[in-house]
Short mmCIF file of C-alpha atoms in Angstrom, two decimals:
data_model
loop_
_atom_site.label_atom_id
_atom_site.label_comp_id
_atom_site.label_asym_id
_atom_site.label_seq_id
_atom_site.Cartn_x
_atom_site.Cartn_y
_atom_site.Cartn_z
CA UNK G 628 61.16 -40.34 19.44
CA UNK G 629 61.80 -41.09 15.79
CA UNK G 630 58.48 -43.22 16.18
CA UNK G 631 56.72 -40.01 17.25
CA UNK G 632 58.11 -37.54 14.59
CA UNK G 633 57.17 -40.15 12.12
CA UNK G 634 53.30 -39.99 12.82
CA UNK G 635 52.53 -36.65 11.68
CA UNK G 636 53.16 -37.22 7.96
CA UNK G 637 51.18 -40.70 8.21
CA UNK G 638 48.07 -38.61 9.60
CA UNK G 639 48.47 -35.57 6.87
CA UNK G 640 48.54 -38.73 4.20
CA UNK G 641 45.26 -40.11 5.71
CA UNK G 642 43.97 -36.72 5.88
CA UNK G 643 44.54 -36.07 2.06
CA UNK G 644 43.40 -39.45 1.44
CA UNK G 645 40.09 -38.86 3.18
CA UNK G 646 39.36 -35.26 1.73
CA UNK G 647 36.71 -34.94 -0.79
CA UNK G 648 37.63 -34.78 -4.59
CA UNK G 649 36.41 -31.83 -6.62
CA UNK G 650 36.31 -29.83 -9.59
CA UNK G 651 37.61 -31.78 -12.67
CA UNK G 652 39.00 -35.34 -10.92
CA UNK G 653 35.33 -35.64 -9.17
CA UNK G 654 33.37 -34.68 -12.27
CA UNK G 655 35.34 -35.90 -14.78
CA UNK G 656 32.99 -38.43 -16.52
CA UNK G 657 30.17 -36.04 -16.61
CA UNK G 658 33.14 -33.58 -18.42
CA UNK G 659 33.77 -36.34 -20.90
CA UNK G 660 30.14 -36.78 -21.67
CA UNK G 661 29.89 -33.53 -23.06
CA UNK G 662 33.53 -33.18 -24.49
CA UNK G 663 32.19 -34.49 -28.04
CA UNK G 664 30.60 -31.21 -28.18
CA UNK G 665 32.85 -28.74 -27.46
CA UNK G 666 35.74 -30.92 -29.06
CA UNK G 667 33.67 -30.69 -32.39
CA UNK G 668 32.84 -26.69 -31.40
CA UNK G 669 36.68 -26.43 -31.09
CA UNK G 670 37.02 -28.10 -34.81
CA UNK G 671 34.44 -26.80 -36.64
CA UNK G 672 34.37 -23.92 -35.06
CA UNK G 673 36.24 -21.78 -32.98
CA UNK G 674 39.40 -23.10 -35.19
CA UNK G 675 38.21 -21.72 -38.77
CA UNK G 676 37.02 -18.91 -37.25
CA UNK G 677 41.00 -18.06 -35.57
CA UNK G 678 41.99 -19.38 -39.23
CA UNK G 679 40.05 -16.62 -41.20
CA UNK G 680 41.30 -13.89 -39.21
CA UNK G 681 44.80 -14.83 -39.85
CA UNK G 682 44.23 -15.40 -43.32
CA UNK G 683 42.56 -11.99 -43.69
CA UNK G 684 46.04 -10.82 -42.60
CA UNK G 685 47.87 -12.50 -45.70
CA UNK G 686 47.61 -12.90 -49.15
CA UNK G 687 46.78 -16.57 -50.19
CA UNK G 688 45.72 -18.04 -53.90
CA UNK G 689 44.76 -21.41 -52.03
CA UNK G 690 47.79 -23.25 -53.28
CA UNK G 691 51.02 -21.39 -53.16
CA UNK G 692 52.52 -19.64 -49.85
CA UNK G 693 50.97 -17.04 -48.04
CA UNK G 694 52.44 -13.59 -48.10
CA UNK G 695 51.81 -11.27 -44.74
CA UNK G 696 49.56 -7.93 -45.84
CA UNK G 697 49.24 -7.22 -42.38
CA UNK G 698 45.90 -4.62 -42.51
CA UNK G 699 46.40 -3.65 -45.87
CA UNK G 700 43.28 -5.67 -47.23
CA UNK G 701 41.18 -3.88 -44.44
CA UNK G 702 42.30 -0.56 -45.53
CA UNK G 703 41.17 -2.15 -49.26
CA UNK G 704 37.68 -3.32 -48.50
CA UNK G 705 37.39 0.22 -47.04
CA UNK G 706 37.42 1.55 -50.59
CA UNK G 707 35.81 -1.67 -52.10
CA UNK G 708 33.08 0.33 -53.99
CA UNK G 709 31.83 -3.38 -54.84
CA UNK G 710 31.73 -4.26 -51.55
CA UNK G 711 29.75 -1.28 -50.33
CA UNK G 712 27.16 -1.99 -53.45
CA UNK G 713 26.82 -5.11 -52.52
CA UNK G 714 26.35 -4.30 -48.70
CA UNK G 715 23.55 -1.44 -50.29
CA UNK G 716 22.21 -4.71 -52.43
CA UNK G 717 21.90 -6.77 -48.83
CA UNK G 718 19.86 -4.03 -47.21
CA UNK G 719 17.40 -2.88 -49.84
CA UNK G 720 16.67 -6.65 -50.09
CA UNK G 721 16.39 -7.35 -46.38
CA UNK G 722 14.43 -4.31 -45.88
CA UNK G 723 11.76 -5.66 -48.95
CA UNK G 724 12.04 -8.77 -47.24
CA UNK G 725 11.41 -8.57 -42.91
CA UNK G 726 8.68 -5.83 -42.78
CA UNK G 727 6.59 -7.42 -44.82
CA UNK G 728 7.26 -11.01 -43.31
CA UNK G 729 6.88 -9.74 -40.16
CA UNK G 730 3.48 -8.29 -41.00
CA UNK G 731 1.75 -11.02 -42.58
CA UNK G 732 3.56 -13.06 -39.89
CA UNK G 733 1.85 -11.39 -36.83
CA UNK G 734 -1.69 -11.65 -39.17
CA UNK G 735 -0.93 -15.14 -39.47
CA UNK G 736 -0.51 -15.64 -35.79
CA UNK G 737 -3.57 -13.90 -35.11
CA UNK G 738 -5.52 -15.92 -37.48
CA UNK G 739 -4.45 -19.24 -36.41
CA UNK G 740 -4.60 -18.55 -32.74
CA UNK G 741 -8.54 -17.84 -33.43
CA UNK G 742 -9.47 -20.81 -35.43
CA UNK G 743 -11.17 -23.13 -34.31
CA UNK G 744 -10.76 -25.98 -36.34
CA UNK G 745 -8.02 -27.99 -38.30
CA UNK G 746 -5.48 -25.67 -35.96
CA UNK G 747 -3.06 -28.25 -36.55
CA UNK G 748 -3.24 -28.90 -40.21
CA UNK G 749 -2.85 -24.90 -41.04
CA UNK G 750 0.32 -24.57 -38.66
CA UNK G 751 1.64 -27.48 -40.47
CA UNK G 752 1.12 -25.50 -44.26
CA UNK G 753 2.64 -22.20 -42.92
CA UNK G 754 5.40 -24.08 -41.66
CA UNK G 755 5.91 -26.22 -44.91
CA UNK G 756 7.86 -23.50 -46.82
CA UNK G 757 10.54 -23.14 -43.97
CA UNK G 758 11.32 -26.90 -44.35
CA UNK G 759 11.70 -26.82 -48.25
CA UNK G 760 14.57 -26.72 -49.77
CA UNK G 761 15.73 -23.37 -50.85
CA UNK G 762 17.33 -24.53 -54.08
CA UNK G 763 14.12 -25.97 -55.82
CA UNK G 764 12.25 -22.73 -53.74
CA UNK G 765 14.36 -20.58 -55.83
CA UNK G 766 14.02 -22.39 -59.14
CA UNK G 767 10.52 -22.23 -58.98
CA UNK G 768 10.42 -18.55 -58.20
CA UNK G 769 12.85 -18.32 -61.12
CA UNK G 770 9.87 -19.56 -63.45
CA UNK G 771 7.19 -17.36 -61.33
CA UNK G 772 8.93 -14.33 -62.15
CA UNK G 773 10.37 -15.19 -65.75
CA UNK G 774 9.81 -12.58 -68.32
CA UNK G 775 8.00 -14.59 -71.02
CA UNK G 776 5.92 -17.42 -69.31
CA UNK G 777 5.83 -16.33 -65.52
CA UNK G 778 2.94 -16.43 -63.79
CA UNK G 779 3.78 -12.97 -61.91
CA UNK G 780 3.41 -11.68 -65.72
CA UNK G 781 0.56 -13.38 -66.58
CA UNK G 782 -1.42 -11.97 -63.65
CA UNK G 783 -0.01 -8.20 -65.20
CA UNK G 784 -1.05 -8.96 -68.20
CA UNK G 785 -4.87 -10.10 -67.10
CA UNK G 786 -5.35 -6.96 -65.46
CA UNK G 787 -3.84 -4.66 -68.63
CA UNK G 788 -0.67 -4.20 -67.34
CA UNK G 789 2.78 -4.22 -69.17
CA UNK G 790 4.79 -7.10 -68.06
CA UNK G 791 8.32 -6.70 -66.17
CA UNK G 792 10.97 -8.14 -66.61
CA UNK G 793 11.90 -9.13 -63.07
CA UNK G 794 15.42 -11.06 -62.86
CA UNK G 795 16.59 -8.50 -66.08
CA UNK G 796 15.96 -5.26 -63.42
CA UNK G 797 17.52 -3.80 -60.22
CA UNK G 798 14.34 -2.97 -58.82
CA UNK G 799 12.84 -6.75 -60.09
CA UNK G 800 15.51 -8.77 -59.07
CA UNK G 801 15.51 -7.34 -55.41
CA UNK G 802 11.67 -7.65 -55.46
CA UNK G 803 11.87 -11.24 -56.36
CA UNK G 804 14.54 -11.98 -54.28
CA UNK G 805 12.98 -10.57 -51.20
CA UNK G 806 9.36 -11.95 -52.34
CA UNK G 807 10.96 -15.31 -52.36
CA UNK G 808 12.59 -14.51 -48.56
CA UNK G 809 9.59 -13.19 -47.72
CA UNK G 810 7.55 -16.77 -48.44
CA UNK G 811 9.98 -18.40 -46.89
CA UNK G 812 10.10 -17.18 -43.61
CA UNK G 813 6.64 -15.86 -42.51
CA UNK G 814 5.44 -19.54 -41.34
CA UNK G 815 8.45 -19.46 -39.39
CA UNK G 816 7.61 -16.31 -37.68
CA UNK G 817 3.98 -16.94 -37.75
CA UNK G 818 4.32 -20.03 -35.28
CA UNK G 819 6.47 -18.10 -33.32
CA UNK G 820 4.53 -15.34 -32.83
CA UNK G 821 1.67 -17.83 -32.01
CA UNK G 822 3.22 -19.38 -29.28
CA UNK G 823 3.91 -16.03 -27.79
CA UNK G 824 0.02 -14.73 -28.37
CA UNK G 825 -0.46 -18.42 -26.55
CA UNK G 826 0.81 -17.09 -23.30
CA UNK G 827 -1.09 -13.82 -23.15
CA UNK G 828 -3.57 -14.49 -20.42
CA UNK G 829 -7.38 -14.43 -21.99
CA UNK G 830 -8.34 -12.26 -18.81
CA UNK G 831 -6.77 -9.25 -20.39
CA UNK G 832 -8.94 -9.63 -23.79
CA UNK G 833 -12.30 -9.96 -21.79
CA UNK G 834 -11.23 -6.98 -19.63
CA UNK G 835 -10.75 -5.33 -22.54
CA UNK G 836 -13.44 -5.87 -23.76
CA UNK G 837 -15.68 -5.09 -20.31
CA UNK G 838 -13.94 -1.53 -20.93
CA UNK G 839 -15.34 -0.53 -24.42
CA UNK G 840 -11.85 -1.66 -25.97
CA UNK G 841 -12.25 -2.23 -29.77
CA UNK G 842 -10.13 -5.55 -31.70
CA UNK G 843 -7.48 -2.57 -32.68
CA UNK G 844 -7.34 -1.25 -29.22
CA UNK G 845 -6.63 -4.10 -28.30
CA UNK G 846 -4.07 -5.50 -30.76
CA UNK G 847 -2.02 -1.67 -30.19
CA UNK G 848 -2.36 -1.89 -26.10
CA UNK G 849 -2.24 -5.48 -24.99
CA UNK G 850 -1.42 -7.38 -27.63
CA UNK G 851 1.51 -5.73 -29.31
CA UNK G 852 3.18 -4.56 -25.67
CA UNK G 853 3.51 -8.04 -24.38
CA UNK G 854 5.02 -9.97 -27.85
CA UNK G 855 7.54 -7.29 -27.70
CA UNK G 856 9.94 -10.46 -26.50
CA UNK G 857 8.74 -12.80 -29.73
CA UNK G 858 9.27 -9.55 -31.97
CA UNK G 859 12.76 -8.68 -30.64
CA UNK G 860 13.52 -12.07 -31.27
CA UNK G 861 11.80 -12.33 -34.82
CA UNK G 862 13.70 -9.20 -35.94
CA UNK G 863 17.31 -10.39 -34.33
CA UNK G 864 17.07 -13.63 -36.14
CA UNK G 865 15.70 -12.36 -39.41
CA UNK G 866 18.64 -9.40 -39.46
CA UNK G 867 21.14 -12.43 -39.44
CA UNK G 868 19.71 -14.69 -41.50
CA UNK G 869 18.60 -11.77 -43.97
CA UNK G 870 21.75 -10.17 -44.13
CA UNK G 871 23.82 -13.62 -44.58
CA UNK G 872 21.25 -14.35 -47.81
CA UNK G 873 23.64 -16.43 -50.43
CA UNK G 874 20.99 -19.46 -51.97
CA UNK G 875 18.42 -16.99 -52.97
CA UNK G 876 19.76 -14.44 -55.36
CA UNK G 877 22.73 -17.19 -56.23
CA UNK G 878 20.14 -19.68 -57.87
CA UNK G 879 17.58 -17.23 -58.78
CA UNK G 880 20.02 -15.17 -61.14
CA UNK G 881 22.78 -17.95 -62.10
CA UNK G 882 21.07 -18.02 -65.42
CA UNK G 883 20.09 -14.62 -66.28
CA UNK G 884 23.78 -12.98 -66.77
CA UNK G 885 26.70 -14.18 -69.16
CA UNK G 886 28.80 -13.74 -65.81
CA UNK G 887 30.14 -15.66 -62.93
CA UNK G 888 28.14 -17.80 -60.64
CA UNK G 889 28.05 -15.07 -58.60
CA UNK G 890 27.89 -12.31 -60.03
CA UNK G 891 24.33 -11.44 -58.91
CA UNK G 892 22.44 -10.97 -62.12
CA UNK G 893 22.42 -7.88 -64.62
CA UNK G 894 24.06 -4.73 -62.73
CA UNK G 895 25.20 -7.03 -60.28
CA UNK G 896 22.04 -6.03 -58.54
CA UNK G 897 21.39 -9.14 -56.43
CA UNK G 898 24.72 -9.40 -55.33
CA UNK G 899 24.94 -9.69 -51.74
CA UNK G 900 27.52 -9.27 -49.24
CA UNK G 901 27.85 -13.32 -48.75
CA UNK G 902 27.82 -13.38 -52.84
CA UNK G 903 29.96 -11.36 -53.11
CA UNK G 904 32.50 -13.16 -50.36
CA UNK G 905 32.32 -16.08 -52.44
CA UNK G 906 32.90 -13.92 -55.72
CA UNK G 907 35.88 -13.16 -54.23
CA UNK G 908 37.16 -16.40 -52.66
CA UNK G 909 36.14 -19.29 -55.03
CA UNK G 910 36.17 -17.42 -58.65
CA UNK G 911 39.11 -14.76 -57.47
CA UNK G 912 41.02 -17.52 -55.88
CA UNK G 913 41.62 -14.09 -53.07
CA UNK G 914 41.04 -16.72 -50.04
CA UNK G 915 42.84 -13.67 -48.08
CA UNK G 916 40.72 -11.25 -49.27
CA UNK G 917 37.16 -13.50 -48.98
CA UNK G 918 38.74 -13.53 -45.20
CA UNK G 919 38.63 -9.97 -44.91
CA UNK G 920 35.40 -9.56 -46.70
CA UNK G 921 33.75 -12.15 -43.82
CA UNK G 922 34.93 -10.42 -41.37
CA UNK G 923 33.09 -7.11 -42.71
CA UNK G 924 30.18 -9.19 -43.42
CA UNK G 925 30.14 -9.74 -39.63
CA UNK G 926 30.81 -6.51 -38.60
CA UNK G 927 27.70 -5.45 -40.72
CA UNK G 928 25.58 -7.89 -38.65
CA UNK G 929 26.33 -7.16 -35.71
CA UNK G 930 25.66 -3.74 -36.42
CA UNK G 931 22.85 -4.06 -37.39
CA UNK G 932 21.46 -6.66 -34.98
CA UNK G 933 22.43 -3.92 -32.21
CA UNK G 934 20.61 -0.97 -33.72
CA UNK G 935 17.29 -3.29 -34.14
CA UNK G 936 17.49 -4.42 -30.68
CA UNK G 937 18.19 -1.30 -29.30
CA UNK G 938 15.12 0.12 -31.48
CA UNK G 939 12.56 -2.84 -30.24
CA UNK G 940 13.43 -1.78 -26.41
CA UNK G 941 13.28 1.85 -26.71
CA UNK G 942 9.95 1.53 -28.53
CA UNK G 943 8.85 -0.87 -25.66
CA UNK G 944 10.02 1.59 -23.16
#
């Protein structure tokens, strides 16, 4: 009997012992394969990120204790007027900036997608400028535009205009800023775009052109419709990198104001939101108040990201 009521347990055992492992215990080296990933995501990442909101909620020089200001430097950066001019500063430029880039970006795309020859070699030049590095980018736009000796200047004065003085004006430091965003980024769009005019079938073009349709035909009702994807993307990326702009205007202007660092040239008129972030947490020593400032500086973005996005798919509706 006591044999007999013994046997159950043994058979549940075996049982247990013969069922399949899953989830975590069966997969568990492909888990740690990946883990240097997310462990690093969790570092780098996810951790400063919880770090700057609580540090938005307290008042912090860097060195001493923190003291808890709850939402108080929320309700603050509501009545920042600096921080509104600077967000006005971020807009005008990124505004100078995409449409433009995005212009001579699709032209670009449409020009290299019908060469013939040396395809390779051009796509290689419009990339270049993505690939250098901003800092000596900006330094030599710093001499293109200079008052005196620039070459932006010399070309004024060849054709009888008056020269500007471009990092010494609102209006010319925001044009130069966004001229030198502008060079920057329209390779980078440009190949873009031409791997999405790449996947358009050629059918479409020669039916097109079987009906009477002429090259802008065309461009407005086959063309345009179907890289609606490429531009969505184009404009999502260059709203958040445009609106995060901090090497440009910080290297262009550090010389052209008795100020700080980042101060954003005369008028403080290429001082952006991230310029002004720094501003705050690195010459302020306000590393509570830089937090809150971030954390408008992504509400901004994601503000605006939405009301592109949302413009892109109506339009393509």
């Amino acid at each position: 009997m006591a044999t007999a009521l013994e046997k159950p347990p043994a058979t549940a055992e075996r049982s247990a012992a013969a069922r399949p492992r899953t989830g975590l215990r069966r997969h568990w080296h492909l888990y740690a394969a990946i883990s240097p990933f997310y462990l690093l995501f969790l570092a780098f990442g996810l951790v400063p990120v919880g770090f700057s909101l609580y540090l938005s909620l307290h008042r912090w020089d860097g060195l001493g204790p923190m003291e808890w200001a709850g939402l108080t430097q929320y309700r603050y950066l509501l009545t920042d007027i600096d921080f509104w001019s600077s967000i006005g500063n971020t807009i005008v430029i990124w505004a100078l900036a995409t449409f433009p880039m995005i212009f001579l970006a699709m032209v670009t795309a449409v020009l290299l997608n019908s060469a013939v020859r040396f395809k390779n070699v051009y796509r290689f030049a419009y990339f270049l400028p993505n690939v250098t590095s901003v800092v000596a980018v900006a330094i030599i736009f710093g001499s293109v535009f200079s008052t005196n000796f620039g070459l932006v200047n010399a070309l004024l004065q060849a054709v009888g205009l008056d020269q500007v003085a471009w990092l010494n004006t609102p209006w010319g430091i925001k044009v130069a800023i966004a001229t030198l965003m502008t060079w920057q980024w329209t390779g980078y769009n440009a190949i873009i775009f031409l791997a999405g005019l790449q996947t358009i079938p050629g059918e479409l073009y020669e039916a097109a052109r079987i009906d009477g349709a002429g090259p802008v035909q065309t461009f407005f009702r086959i063309t345009l419709p179907l890289m609606r994807p490429m531009l969505l993307f184009v404009l999502v990326v260059s709203t958040v990198t445009g609106l995060q702009s901090f090497s440009e205007p910080q290297v262009l202007l550090q010389n052209t104001a008795n100020e700080s660092t980042y101060s954003g040239g005369p008028g403080h008129a290429g001082r952006t939101m991230v310029l002004y972030f720094f501003q705050q947490t690195f010459d302020n020593n306000d590393f509570g108040y830089g937090a809150a400032v971030a954390w408008g500086i992504f509400l901004v973005v994601v503000i605006f990201s939405i009301i592109n996005w949302r413009l892109v798919q109506r339009r393509g509706e």
